[in-house]
Every structure is written in structure tokens, then in C-alpha cells.
Short mmCIF file of C-alpha atoms in Angstrom, two decimals:
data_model
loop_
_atom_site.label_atom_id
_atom_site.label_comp_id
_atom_site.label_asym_id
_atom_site.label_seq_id
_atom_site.Cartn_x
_atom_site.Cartn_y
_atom_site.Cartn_z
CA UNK A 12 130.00 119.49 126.07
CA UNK A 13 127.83 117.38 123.75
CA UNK A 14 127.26 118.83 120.29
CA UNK A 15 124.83 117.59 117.62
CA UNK A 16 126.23 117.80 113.69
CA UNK A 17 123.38 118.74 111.10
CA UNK A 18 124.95 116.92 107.88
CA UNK A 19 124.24 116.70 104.15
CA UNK A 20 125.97 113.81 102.24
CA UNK A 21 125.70 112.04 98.80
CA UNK A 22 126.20 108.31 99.09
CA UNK A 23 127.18 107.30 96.54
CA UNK A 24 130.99 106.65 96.57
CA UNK A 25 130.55 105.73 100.56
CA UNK A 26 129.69 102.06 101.73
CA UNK A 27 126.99 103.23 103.92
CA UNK A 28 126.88 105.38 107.01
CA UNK A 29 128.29 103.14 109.46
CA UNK A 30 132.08 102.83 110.30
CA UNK A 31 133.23 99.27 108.68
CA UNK A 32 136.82 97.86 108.25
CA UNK A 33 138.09 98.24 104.21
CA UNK A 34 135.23 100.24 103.04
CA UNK A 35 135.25 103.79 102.89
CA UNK A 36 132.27 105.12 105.25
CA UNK A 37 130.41 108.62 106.34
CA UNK A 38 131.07 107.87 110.11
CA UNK A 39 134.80 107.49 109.60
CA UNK A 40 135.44 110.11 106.99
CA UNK A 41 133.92 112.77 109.64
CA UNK A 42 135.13 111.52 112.20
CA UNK A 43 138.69 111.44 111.19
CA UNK A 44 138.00 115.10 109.81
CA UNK A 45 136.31 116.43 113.32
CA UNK A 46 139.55 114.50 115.16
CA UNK A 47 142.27 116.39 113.06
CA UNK A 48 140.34 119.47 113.29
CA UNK A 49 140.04 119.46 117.03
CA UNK A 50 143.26 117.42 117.48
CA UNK A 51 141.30 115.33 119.43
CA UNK A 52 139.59 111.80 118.76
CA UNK A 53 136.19 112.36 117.99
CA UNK A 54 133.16 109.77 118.21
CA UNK A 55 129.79 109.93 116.17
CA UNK A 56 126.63 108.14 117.00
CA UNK A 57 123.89 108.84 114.37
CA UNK A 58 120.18 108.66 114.04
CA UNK A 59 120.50 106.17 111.95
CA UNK A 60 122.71 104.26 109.27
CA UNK A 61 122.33 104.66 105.90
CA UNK A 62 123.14 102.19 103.23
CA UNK A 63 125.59 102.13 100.85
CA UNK A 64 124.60 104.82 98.05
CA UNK A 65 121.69 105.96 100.38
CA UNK A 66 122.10 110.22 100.81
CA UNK A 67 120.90 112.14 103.13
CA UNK A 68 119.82 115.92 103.46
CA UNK A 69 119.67 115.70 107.14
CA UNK A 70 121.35 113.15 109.57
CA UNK A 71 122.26 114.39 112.63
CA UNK A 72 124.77 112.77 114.77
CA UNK A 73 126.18 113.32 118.53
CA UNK A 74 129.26 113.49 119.69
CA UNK A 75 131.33 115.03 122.92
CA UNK A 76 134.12 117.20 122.89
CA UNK A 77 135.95 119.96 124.39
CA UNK A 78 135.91 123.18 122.21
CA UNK A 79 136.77 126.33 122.82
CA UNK A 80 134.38 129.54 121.82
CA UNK A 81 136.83 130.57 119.12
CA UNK A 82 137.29 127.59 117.31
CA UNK A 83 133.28 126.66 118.17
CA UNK A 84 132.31 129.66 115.98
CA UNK A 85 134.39 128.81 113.28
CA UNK A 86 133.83 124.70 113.15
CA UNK A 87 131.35 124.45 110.26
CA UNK A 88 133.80 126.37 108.38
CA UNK A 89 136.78 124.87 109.38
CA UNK A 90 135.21 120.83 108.31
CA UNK A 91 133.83 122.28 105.46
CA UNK A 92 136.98 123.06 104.10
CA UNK A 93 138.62 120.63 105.01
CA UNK A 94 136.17 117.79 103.96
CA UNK A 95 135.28 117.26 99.97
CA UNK A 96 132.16 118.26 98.53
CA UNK A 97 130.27 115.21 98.73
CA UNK A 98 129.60 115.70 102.80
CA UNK A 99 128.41 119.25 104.08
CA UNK A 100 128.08 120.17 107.43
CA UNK A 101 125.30 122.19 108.26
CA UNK A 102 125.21 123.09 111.62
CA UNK A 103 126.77 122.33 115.19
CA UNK A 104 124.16 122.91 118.17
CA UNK A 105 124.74 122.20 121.59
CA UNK A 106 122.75 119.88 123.50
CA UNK A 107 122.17 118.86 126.99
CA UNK A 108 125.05 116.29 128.35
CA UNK A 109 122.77 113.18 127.87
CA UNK A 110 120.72 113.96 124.69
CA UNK A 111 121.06 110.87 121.89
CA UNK A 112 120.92 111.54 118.84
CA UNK A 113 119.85 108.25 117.77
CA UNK A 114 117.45 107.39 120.59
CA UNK A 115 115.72 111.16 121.25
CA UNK A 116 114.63 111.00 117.44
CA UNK A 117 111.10 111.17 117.82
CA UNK A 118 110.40 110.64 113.82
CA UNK A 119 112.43 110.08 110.73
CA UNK A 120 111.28 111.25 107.03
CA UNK A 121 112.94 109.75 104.30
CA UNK A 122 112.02 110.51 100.10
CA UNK A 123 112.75 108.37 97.24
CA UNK A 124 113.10 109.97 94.00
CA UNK A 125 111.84 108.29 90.74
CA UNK A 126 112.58 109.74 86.98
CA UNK A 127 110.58 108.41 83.81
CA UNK A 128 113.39 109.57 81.70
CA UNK A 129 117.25 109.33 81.03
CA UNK A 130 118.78 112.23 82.46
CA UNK A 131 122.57 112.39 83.09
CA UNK A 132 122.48 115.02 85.53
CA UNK A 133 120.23 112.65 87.55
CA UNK A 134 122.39 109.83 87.48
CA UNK A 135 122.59 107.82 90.29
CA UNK A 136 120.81 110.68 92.22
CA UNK A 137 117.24 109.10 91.15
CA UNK A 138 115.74 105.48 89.94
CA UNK A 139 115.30 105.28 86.58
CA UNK A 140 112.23 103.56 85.59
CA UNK A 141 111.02 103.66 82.32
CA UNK A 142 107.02 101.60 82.47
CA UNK A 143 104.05 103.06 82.78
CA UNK A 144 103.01 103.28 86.11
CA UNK A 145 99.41 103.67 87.20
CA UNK A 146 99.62 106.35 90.18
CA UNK A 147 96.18 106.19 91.55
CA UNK A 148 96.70 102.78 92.86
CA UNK A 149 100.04 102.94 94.28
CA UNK A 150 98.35 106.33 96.00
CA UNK A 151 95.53 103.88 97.45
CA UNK A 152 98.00 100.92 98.15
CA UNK A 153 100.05 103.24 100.08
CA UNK A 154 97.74 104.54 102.59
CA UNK A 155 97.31 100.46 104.02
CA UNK A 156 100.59 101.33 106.07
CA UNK A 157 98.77 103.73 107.78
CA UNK A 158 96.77 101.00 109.48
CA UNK A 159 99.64 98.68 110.35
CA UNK A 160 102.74 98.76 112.48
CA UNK A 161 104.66 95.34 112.03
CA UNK A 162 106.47 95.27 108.58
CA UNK A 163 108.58 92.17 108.64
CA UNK A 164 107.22 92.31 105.15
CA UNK A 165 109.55 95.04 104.53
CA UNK A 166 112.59 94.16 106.28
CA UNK A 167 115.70 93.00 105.66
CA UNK A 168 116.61 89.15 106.74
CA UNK A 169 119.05 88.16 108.92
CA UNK A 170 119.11 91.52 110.83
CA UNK A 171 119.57 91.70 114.68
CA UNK A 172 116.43 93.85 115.43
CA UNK A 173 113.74 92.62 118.58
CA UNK A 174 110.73 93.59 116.79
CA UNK A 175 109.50 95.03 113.40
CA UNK A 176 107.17 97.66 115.08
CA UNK A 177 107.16 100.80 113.40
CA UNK A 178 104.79 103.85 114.58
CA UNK A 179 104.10 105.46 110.22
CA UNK A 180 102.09 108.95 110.19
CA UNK A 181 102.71 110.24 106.85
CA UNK A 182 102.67 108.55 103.55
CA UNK A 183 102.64 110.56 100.62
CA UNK A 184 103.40 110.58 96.47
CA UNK A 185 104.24 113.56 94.34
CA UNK A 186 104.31 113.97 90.63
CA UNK A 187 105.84 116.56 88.46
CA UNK A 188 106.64 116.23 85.06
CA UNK A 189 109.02 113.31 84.29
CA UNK A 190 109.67 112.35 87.93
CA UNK A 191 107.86 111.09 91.17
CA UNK A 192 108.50 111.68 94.84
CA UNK A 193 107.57 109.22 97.95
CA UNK A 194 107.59 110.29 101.12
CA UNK A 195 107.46 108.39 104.45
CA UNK A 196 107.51 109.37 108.15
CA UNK A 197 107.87 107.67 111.15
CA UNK A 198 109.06 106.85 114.08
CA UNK A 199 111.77 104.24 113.30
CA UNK A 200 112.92 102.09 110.33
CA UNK A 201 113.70 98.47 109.34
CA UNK A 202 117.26 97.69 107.68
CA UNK A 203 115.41 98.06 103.81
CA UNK A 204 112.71 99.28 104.89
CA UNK A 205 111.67 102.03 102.44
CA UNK A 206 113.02 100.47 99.50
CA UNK A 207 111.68 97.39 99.69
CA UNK A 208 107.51 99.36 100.30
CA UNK A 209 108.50 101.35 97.24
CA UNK A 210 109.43 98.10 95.28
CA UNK A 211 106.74 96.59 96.22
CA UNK A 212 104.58 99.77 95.56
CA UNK A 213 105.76 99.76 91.75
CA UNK A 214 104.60 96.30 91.10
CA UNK A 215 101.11 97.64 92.31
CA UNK A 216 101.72 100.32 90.17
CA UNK A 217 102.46 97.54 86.85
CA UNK A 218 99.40 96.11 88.12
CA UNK A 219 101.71 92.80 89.15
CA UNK A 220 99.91 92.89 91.87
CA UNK A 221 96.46 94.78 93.69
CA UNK A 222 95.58 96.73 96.00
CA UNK A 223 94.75 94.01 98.34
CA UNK A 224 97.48 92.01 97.78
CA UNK A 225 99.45 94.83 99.05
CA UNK A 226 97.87 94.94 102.27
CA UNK A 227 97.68 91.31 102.53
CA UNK A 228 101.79 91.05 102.26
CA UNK A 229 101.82 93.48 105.11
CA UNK A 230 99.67 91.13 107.31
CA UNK A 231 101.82 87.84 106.39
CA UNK A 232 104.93 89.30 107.23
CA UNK A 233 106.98 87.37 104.90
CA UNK A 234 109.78 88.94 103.21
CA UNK A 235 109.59 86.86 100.34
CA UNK A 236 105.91 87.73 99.70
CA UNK A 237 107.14 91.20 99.15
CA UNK A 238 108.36 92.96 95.73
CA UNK A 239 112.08 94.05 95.31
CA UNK A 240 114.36 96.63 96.89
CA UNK A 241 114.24 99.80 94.50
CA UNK A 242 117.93 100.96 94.51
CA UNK A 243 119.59 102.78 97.10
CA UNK A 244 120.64 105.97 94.56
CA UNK A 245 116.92 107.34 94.92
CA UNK A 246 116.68 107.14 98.66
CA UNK A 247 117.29 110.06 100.60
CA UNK A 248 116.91 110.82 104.38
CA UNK A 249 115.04 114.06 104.79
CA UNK A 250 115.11 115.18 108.03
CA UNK A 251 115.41 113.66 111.93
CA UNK A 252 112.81 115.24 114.32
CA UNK A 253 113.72 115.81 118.63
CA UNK A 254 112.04 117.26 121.26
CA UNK A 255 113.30 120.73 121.84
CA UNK A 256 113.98 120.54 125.40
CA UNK A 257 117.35 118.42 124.34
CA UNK A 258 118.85 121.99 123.12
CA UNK A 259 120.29 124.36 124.50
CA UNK A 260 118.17 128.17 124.03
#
């Protein structure tokens, strides 16, 4: 049977999602947790891999195994006991035999998290940035990557992707108080992706840059053209969205 994890992680003492030799990882930590549990050995294949310090609220990730009702009803329970309390799993659904968790996603919604003041209890969980920002053109900026779909711009060098295509519906900013919220949806992301359009975004927002400049980097699709990489502490993955016909009623 073929069983899809719902997890919730913070990143920050992890090396990134992805299994990796002297580096403590999210794959491996669950994984060796699901194996012991099960007492048998247990493979995960993601969405998607997060960075090192990147967290997520909700990555799901496959994997096949033989599991009795009993101990099926009691799994969550069982990991979550057994793992510490920096990864929480949320649910276990079945799923038909050959549903991918990684290549069924339809869309992917990440948030980054931005706080205008030194706060201890958001340490790490936020980027701190202390300027003055000016909001109503980031909020203009942003809405140019509605109207493209290569951001080599945005990506990360030296990676071993095909293409930089990338289908975005939703872009949106949030303020409240002394923080800020980004939001981004779509079908699949570049290695960087997010942090390096927020980046970029801010030095819009320090007027470093305009509005059309912004749109203009898109269209060169030159990494170096591009602002920095906002760090990974504020970036969260929000959610994974599948068709429903890939579980089971």
C-alpha cells in the first residue's frame, strides 16, 4: 500500500530536506523513525526539497509499506512520539499504488515572513529587516510575475534543471503591525526561487531599484541582474495541492 505523510517541520537545525551524507536531514530523520517504527526500511520521496533552515507547514511525501490496520490507526501517534518536536506528523492517507507525491503536485504555496522589529521569540523563524520599506511598489512590482513564466532570473546557478518554466497564479503581500507576509503559488519552483524574488522585491521596496527594472530582470534572465537571496529562516512551505482522484474515499 502507498501512503502519503502530511508533515510539519522547523528547519532550522536540519541541512535541508533532502537525504545527504554528514549532515543531519528531514528525509533521513523520518525515515529512520518510520523504519524502526514499522521494523521495516522505509523510503520517502517528497514534493519537493527544502533548503537548509527552510520550514515547512505542509510537505507531503510518499512512501510504500506494509501496515497492518492496528498499527495504521495508531502511526501518527506512534512517530510523534517517537520523533522530537521540531518534525510533526500530521496525517497518513492512503493513496492509489502509483500516485507521486512529487510529480501529482498540481501547485505549491510557499510564505516568507518579514519582522520590522527585534523579537526573540521570532528568531530565526522570520527575516529581520529593519529599513523602511515602501509597500505599494513592491505590491505593483510583484504582480509582473504574473505575466511571465521563465525565471532564470530567480534561480539558482549551477543546478541540473531542463528549463526555468514556472506556471505562478497567486502573488500576494500582507501587512500587520511590525511584520509582512509574501505569498506565492504555483505550479513548480526553481532551487532559490522565492528567496531570491523576495530579495529582489526589497530592493524595489528601498527604491534600489523600479518598478520596471523589476520586470526587465525577469525578461534578461540573468541571475546576476537579480537582488539577493533573503534568508532561508523566513521561508516556509505552506501547503502542496493534488488532484483528489489520487486518494483513496
Amino acid at each position: 500500500m502507498r501512503y502519503f505523510l502530511v508533515i510539519s517541520y522547523c528547519g532550522t537545525k536540519y541541512h535541508g530536506w533532502q537525504r545527504q551524507p554528514n549532515s543531519l536531514s528531514i528525509q533521513e530523520t523520518l525515515e529512520e523513525a518510520i523504519s524502526i517504527v514499522l521494523k521495516q526500511k522505509i523510503f520517502l520521496v517528497a514534493a519537493g526539497r527544502t533548503d537548509a533552515g527552510v520550514h515547512a507547514l505542509n510537505m507531503y511525501a510518499h512512501f510504500d509499506a506494509n501496515i497492518n490496520g492496528e498499527i495504521e490507526s495508531k502511526l501518527v501517534s506512534l512517530l510523534n512520539s517517537f520523533l522530537d518536536h521540531t518534525i510533526t506528523i500530521k496525517k497518513i492517507i492512503k493513496v492509489v499504488d502509483n500516485a507521486h507525491a512529487r510529480f501529482d503536485a498540481i501547485s505549491r504555496t510557499y510564505k516568507y515572513k518579514i519582522s520590522f522589529c527585534k523579537d526573540p521569540f521570532k528568531h530565526e523563524r522570520y527575516f529581520e529587516l529593519r529599513n523602511e520599506i515602501n509597500f505599494k511598489k513592491i505590491k505593483t512590482a510583484s504582480q509582473s510575475l504574473l505575466f511571465h513564466n521563465d525565471f532564470k532570473s530567480f534561480s539558482k546557478t549551477r543546478t541540473d534543471v531542463k528549463n526555468y518554466l514556472c506556471n505562478i497564479s497567486k502573488v500576494d503581500w500582507k501587512l500587520k503591525n511590525d511584520q509582512a507576509v509574501f505569498t506565492i503559488t504555483a505550479n513548480r519552483f526553481l532551487r532559490n526561487m522565492v528567496r531570491a524574488i523576495v530579495g529582489t522585491l526589497i530592493e524595489v521596496g528601498k527604491n534600489k531599484i523600479s518598478v520596471d527594472d523589476f520586470n526587465n530582470i525577469i525578461i534578461q534572465r540573468d541571475r546576476a541582474k537579480a537582488g539577493f537571496s533573503v534568508p532561508a529562516c523566513g521561508l516556509y512551505l505552506l501547503n502542496v495541492e493534488y488532484s483528489k482522484h489520487i486518494f483513496y474515499k
